[in-house]
């Protein structure tokens, strides 16, 4: 059995698919190799935890380069491997809950072996990532007592904003959510001012999926910046890393996800209006829409944060200190980031519709103009 596995696994490091076909034939003919094949897969996954990867990261990488059957095979490996730990890192349970269900094994043995080897070949070639939290098996902080009440209120407000069919109501609900986020962050600064703690900025990864991933990365950067965090986009692997204090990270993910849902719905409505008027809309319309949406929202979200912070002027030095700590931590994690100027194909109607949607989804109108017709996003150097 070991000889079959070892010979088959040589194909993982070959550059041609012919070697993979030969290896799949070997495995298909040897039923006794199945248990060892699965064990090796769990070992690959375990190694990736130590190299900074998390379940959601692996799913994004596999879905990008392979097929649904490979994602299901990965899900089975991840579930089996993580079942052996008494407690998992914070946020991992939600990632495991998001794994796809369903059969992960093709009907015939050759197809199954081929899919497994294709998956394993991708896994062994993944690079090391900067860790954004402990891996399973490492020392973990004490478990939280439950979701903070403020986070639950923010979640409820954003769910209502996504569900309503009235733009004015969505605007009011989203505005209230951002105000709660700003006050929640201010509460953390208040505690830090009263009793300094050893808490340091942490980080999470948030998926930034195609299409229009540049515009989406800019939107996430706007949400993060308005809430005392920093976002660094990894284009190659389809995510941004958001760095900030723990109290700010989950709200940033919630708000970004909600604004993306609202923006996509508004873009779909705008396109329908354009088609009804006899004008065909293109990729440039959608790209311009989302860029304008991100630009306007960033200004409005930041305005709300500044307004709330101004209500407690004695905390401004603490807030400045915490933002400096976030910047320092970001530079430590990503010393080779670069700022990328994104110049999309320009569509005036798309830009105007996107700006209008942002006015409805966010806060008080900001009449400042837009210089150029381009956006910038902090981008990890490859």
XYZ file of C-alpha atoms in Angstrom:
382
model
C 0.000 0.000 0.000
C 2.757 2.400 0.936
C 4.492 1.800 -2.370
C 1.300 2.620 -4.288
C 0.775 5.844 -2.347
C 4.398 6.929 -2.640
C 4.491 6.299 -6.384
C 1.167 8.062 -6.865
C 2.213 11.072 -4.823
C 5.253 11.682 -6.982
C 2.751 13.029 -9.522
C 1.803 15.851 -7.146
C 5.095 17.528 -7.906
C 5.158 16.821 -11.648
C 4.216 19.498 -14.148
C 2.273 17.279 -16.568
C -1.230 15.826 -16.290
C -0.069 12.544 -17.775
C 1.717 11.709 -14.533
C -1.487 12.466 -12.662
C -3.471 10.054 -14.862
C -0.943 7.295 -14.246
C -1.043 7.928 -10.502
C -4.852 7.876 -10.504
C -4.796 4.512 -12.268
C -2.501 3.095 -9.574
C -4.774 4.307 -6.781
C -7.947 3.136 -8.535
C -6.543 -0.376 -8.784
C -5.555 -0.557 -5.102
C -8.561 -0.413 -2.764
C -6.262 -0.932 0.186
C -4.774 2.519 -0.400
C -7.988 4.416 0.367
C -7.449 4.853 4.118
C -3.870 6.031 3.657
C -4.974 8.372 0.873
C -7.468 10.043 3.223
C -4.943 10.191 6.061
C -2.419 11.946 3.829
C -5.056 14.484 2.835
C -5.809 15.301 6.459
C -2.081 15.688 6.997
C -1.861 18.188 4.138
C -4.694 20.201 5.651
C -3.121 20.099 9.114
C 0.150 21.375 7.665
C -1.679 24.286 6.033
C -3.200 25.341 9.372
C 0.364 25.794 10.597
C 1.175 27.785 7.451
C -1.462 30.418 8.179
C -4.421 29.046 6.183
C -7.969 28.758 7.528
C -10.939 26.728 6.201
C -12.539 29.619 4.288
C -9.176 30.451 2.670
C -8.790 26.897 1.393
C -12.328 26.815 0.019
C -11.714 30.044 -1.915
C -8.438 28.730 -3.360
C -9.923 25.383 -4.404
C -13.105 26.900 -5.815
C -11.061 29.359 -7.870
C -8.815 26.758 -9.530
C -10.783 23.508 -9.435
C -14.406 22.310 -9.403
C -17.286 21.723 -7.026
C -16.314 18.074 -6.520
C -12.902 19.192 -5.268
C -14.514 21.659 -2.848
C -16.693 18.868 -1.457
C -13.667 16.595 -1.063
C -11.853 19.390 0.754
C -14.859 19.961 3.022
C -14.767 16.305 4.066
C -11.061 16.483 4.876
C -11.461 19.693 6.872
C -14.393 18.348 8.894
C -12.541 15.124 9.728
C -9.298 16.872 10.633
C -10.877 19.544 12.841
C -13.143 17.050 14.661
C -10.178 15.906 16.727
C -9.674 19.202 18.581
C -11.333 20.003 21.871
C -11.739 23.659 20.937
C -11.142 25.566 17.733
C -9.943 29.157 17.241
C -12.434 32.000 17.292
C -14.350 32.336 13.995
C -13.507 28.807 12.838
C -16.918 27.401 13.785
C -18.630 29.821 11.403
C -16.193 28.855 8.643
C -16.879 25.162 9.215
C -20.626 25.814 9.160
C -20.145 27.408 5.736
C -18.550 24.304 4.219
C -20.656 22.694 1.474
C -22.622 19.532 2.151
C -23.265 16.649 -0.168
C -21.323 13.725 -1.589
C -17.684 14.449 -2.254
C -16.816 11.254 -4.067
C -17.339 10.543 -7.798
C -18.966 7.249 -8.694
C -15.988 5.433 -10.271
C -12.640 4.919 -8.589
C -10.514 6.451 -11.342
C -12.501 9.713 -11.321
C -12.333 9.779 -7.535
C -8.575 9.221 -7.483
C -8.073 11.876 -10.156
C -10.075 14.452 -8.207
C -8.228 13.648 -4.980
C -4.832 14.007 -6.622
C -5.828 17.258 -8.316
C -6.909 18.592 -4.929
C -3.757 17.415 -3.175
C -1.552 18.861 -5.914
C -3.109 22.278 -5.292
C -2.793 21.954 -1.502
C 0.911 21.084 -1.509
C 1.667 24.082 -3.732
C -0.041 26.710 -1.592
C 2.387 29.241 -0.094
C 2.683 30.283 3.520
C 0.311 33.075 4.601
C 0.759 35.598 7.378
C -1.055 34.141 10.375
C -4.140 36.052 11.524
C -4.769 33.955 14.615
C -3.757 30.727 16.337
C -3.990 27.395 14.538
C -5.881 24.384 15.932
C -3.850 22.728 18.652
C -2.104 25.933 19.676
C -2.844 27.837 22.882
C -6.154 29.671 22.553
C -7.499 32.663 24.493
C -10.433 32.011 26.854
C -13.724 31.559 24.960
C -15.969 34.607 24.711
C -19.151 34.609 26.769
C -21.277 35.228 23.686
C -21.837 37.801 20.987
C -21.698 41.359 22.351
C -25.114 42.966 22.540
C -24.033 45.830 20.292
C -22.907 43.411 17.580
C -26.300 41.719 17.697
C -28.034 45.075 17.263
C -25.778 45.968 14.323
C -26.513 42.601 12.720
C -30.262 43.110 13.115
C -30.189 46.627 11.657
C -28.217 45.527 8.608
C -30.504 42.551 8.026
C -33.466 44.920 7.939
C -31.613 47.276 5.579
C -30.983 44.409 3.172
C -34.583 43.220 3.330
C -36.457 46.489 2.867
C -37.594 47.602 -0.557
C -37.525 51.270 0.422
C -34.201 53.098 -0.178
C -34.914 55.744 2.467
C -35.507 53.074 5.112
C -32.331 51.214 4.113
C -30.407 54.497 4.391
C -31.690 55.153 7.900
C -30.998 51.603 9.073
C -27.476 51.530 7.622
C -26.711 54.948 9.079
C -27.799 53.748 12.498
C -25.645 50.629 12.161
C -22.543 52.684 11.353
C -23.250 55.002 14.280
C -23.501 51.993 16.594
C -20.208 50.692 15.199
C -18.532 54.024 15.868
C -19.868 54.141 19.416
C -18.859 50.517 19.982
C -15.303 51.410 18.965
C -15.424 54.449 21.214
C -16.430 52.213 24.129
C -13.286 50.161 23.512
C -11.180 53.316 23.552
C -12.859 54.382 26.786
C -11.895 51.098 28.451
C -8.340 51.401 27.149
C -8.089 54.927 28.535
C -9.351 53.898 31.962
C -7.358 50.712 32.350
C -4.675 50.098 29.714
C -4.586 46.440 28.680
C -2.085 44.302 26.770
C -4.569 43.900 23.906
C -2.901 44.292 20.540
C -4.521 44.631 17.124
C -5.606 41.395 15.498
C -6.654 40.494 11.963
C -9.236 38.601 9.936
C -9.482 37.625 6.288
C -12.555 38.554 4.283
C -13.259 37.097 0.869
C -13.213 39.504 -2.093
C -14.694 37.528 -4.944
C -14.776 38.095 -8.681
C -16.223 39.701 -10.658
C -15.344 43.369 -10.033
C -13.007 42.399 -7.221
C -11.057 45.661 -7.480
C -14.162 47.704 -6.734
C -15.129 45.315 -3.936
C -11.658 45.582 -2.389
C -11.994 49.362 -2.452
C -15.392 49.135 -0.753
C -13.946 46.934 1.995
C -11.021 49.319 2.412
C -13.476 52.209 2.817
C -15.469 50.365 5.487
C -12.300 49.309 7.315
C -10.740 52.780 7.265
C -13.920 54.405 8.553
C -13.880 52.012 11.505
C -10.243 52.386 12.616
C -8.967 49.331 10.702
C -6.699 48.777 7.715
C -7.373 46.457 4.777
C -4.735 44.829 2.556
C -5.950 43.091 -0.588
C -4.402 39.825 -1.780
C -5.606 39.663 -5.368
C -3.997 36.289 -6.086
C -5.994 34.430 -3.443
C -9.205 36.450 -3.421
C -9.269 38.017 0.037
C -8.383 41.114 2.001
C -6.786 40.987 5.430
C -8.380 43.495 7.783
C -6.197 44.568 10.718
C -7.733 46.202 13.781
C -8.707 45.810 17.399
C -10.974 42.876 18.105
C -14.048 44.976 18.860
C -13.902 46.509 15.360
C -13.192 43.453 13.194
C -16.540 41.634 13.225
C -18.553 44.854 12.702
C -16.393 45.705 9.669
C -17.129 42.307 8.116
C -20.840 42.665 8.853
C -21.105 46.129 7.348
C -19.033 45.294 4.265
C -21.137 42.206 3.547
C -24.366 44.131 3.986
C -23.268 47.067 1.825
C -22.181 44.654 -0.902
C -25.616 43.012 -0.832
C -27.335 46.404 -0.948
C -25.031 47.680 -3.693
C -25.503 44.601 -5.866
C -29.266 44.868 -5.543
C -29.167 48.570 -6.434
C -26.919 47.840 -9.424
C -29.358 45.202 -10.684
C -32.249 47.673 -10.418
C -30.243 50.364 -12.223
C -29.404 47.991 -15.055
C -33.049 47.049 -15.407
C -33.946 50.736 -15.725
C -31.272 51.199 -18.385
C -32.494 48.206 -20.384
C -36.082 49.431 -20.145
C -34.883 52.688 -21.713
C -33.340 50.788 -24.613
C -29.722 51.169 -23.488
C -27.595 48.072 -23.166
C -25.306 48.086 -20.157
C -21.886 46.471 -20.028
C -19.088 45.478 -17.690
C -17.928 49.108 -17.634
C -21.354 50.157 -16.285
C -21.136 47.700 -13.397
C -17.502 48.475 -12.629
C -18.152 52.232 -12.632
C -21.259 51.720 -10.494
C -19.361 49.814 -7.791
C -16.399 52.211 -7.810
C -18.679 55.215 -7.319
C -20.609 53.313 -4.660
C -17.408 52.574 -2.718
C -16.110 56.136 -3.099
C -19.241 57.828 -1.804
C -19.778 55.345 1.017
C -16.232 55.782 2.282
C -16.745 59.523 2.735
C -20.059 59.094 4.510
C -18.959 56.325 6.841
C -15.865 58.287 7.835
C -17.972 61.391 8.450
C -20.123 59.463 10.919
C -17.084 58.107 12.764
C -15.600 61.600 13.048
C -18.891 63.017 14.307
C -19.208 60.362 17.021
C -15.561 60.730 18.057
C -15.975 64.500 18.336
C -18.562 63.912 21.067
C -15.756 62.643 23.326
C -12.766 64.950 22.665
C -10.842 63.656 25.688
C -10.570 60.269 23.947
C -8.997 61.606 20.775
C -5.418 60.873 21.967
C -6.437 57.290 22.816
C -8.085 56.835 19.423
C -4.976 58.212 17.710
C -2.787 55.820 19.696
C -4.960 52.840 18.771
C -4.927 53.791 15.092
C -1.130 54.093 15.227
C -0.978 50.600 16.742
C -3.138 49.261 13.900
C -0.887 50.896 11.307
C 2.223 49.468 12.973
C 0.713 45.979 13.084
C -0.304 46.227 9.423
C 3.228 47.212 8.438
C 4.610 44.276 10.445
C 2.314 41.802 8.696
C 2.696 43.315 5.236
C 6.026 45.107 4.854
C 5.857 44.940 1.052
C 2.404 46.345 0.301
C 1.947 48.749 -2.549
C -0.772 51.200 -3.459
C -2.441 50.323 -6.747
C -4.307 52.883 -8.785
C -7.286 51.266 -10.452
C -8.385 52.776 -13.742
C -11.575 51.128 -14.893
C -13.390 51.547 -18.174
C -15.517 54.646 -17.630
C -19.290 54.647 -17.863
C -20.916 57.906 -16.748
C -24.353 56.391 -16.198
C -22.847 53.599 -14.079
C -20.916 56.112 -11.965
C -23.962 58.330 -11.411
C -26.193 55.398 -10.501
C -23.544 54.064 -8.101
C -23.186 57.429 -6.381
C -26.957 57.675 -6.013
C -27.133 54.181 -4.524
C -24.400 55.087 -2.035
C -26.308 58.189 -0.994
C -29.278 55.983 -0.214
C -27.321 53.212 1.498
C -25.128 55.358 3.685
C -25.115 58.633 5.590
C -25.342 62.364 5.059
C -24.507 63.507 1.525
C -20.960 64.691 0.991
C -20.738 67.080 -1.949
C -17.012 66.887 -2.469
C -16.060 65.993 -6.005
C -14.063 63.028 -7.143
C -10.601 63.703 -8.462
C -9.878 61.811 -11.653
C -12.121 58.808 -12.070
C -9.929 56.321 -10.327
C -9.583 54.754 -6.907
C -6.683 53.501 -4.868
C -6.430 50.304 -2.884
C -3.629 49.106 -0.659
C -2.402 45.942 -2.298
C -0.098 43.247 -1.074
C 3.127 42.983 -3.032
C 3.528 39.651 -4.767
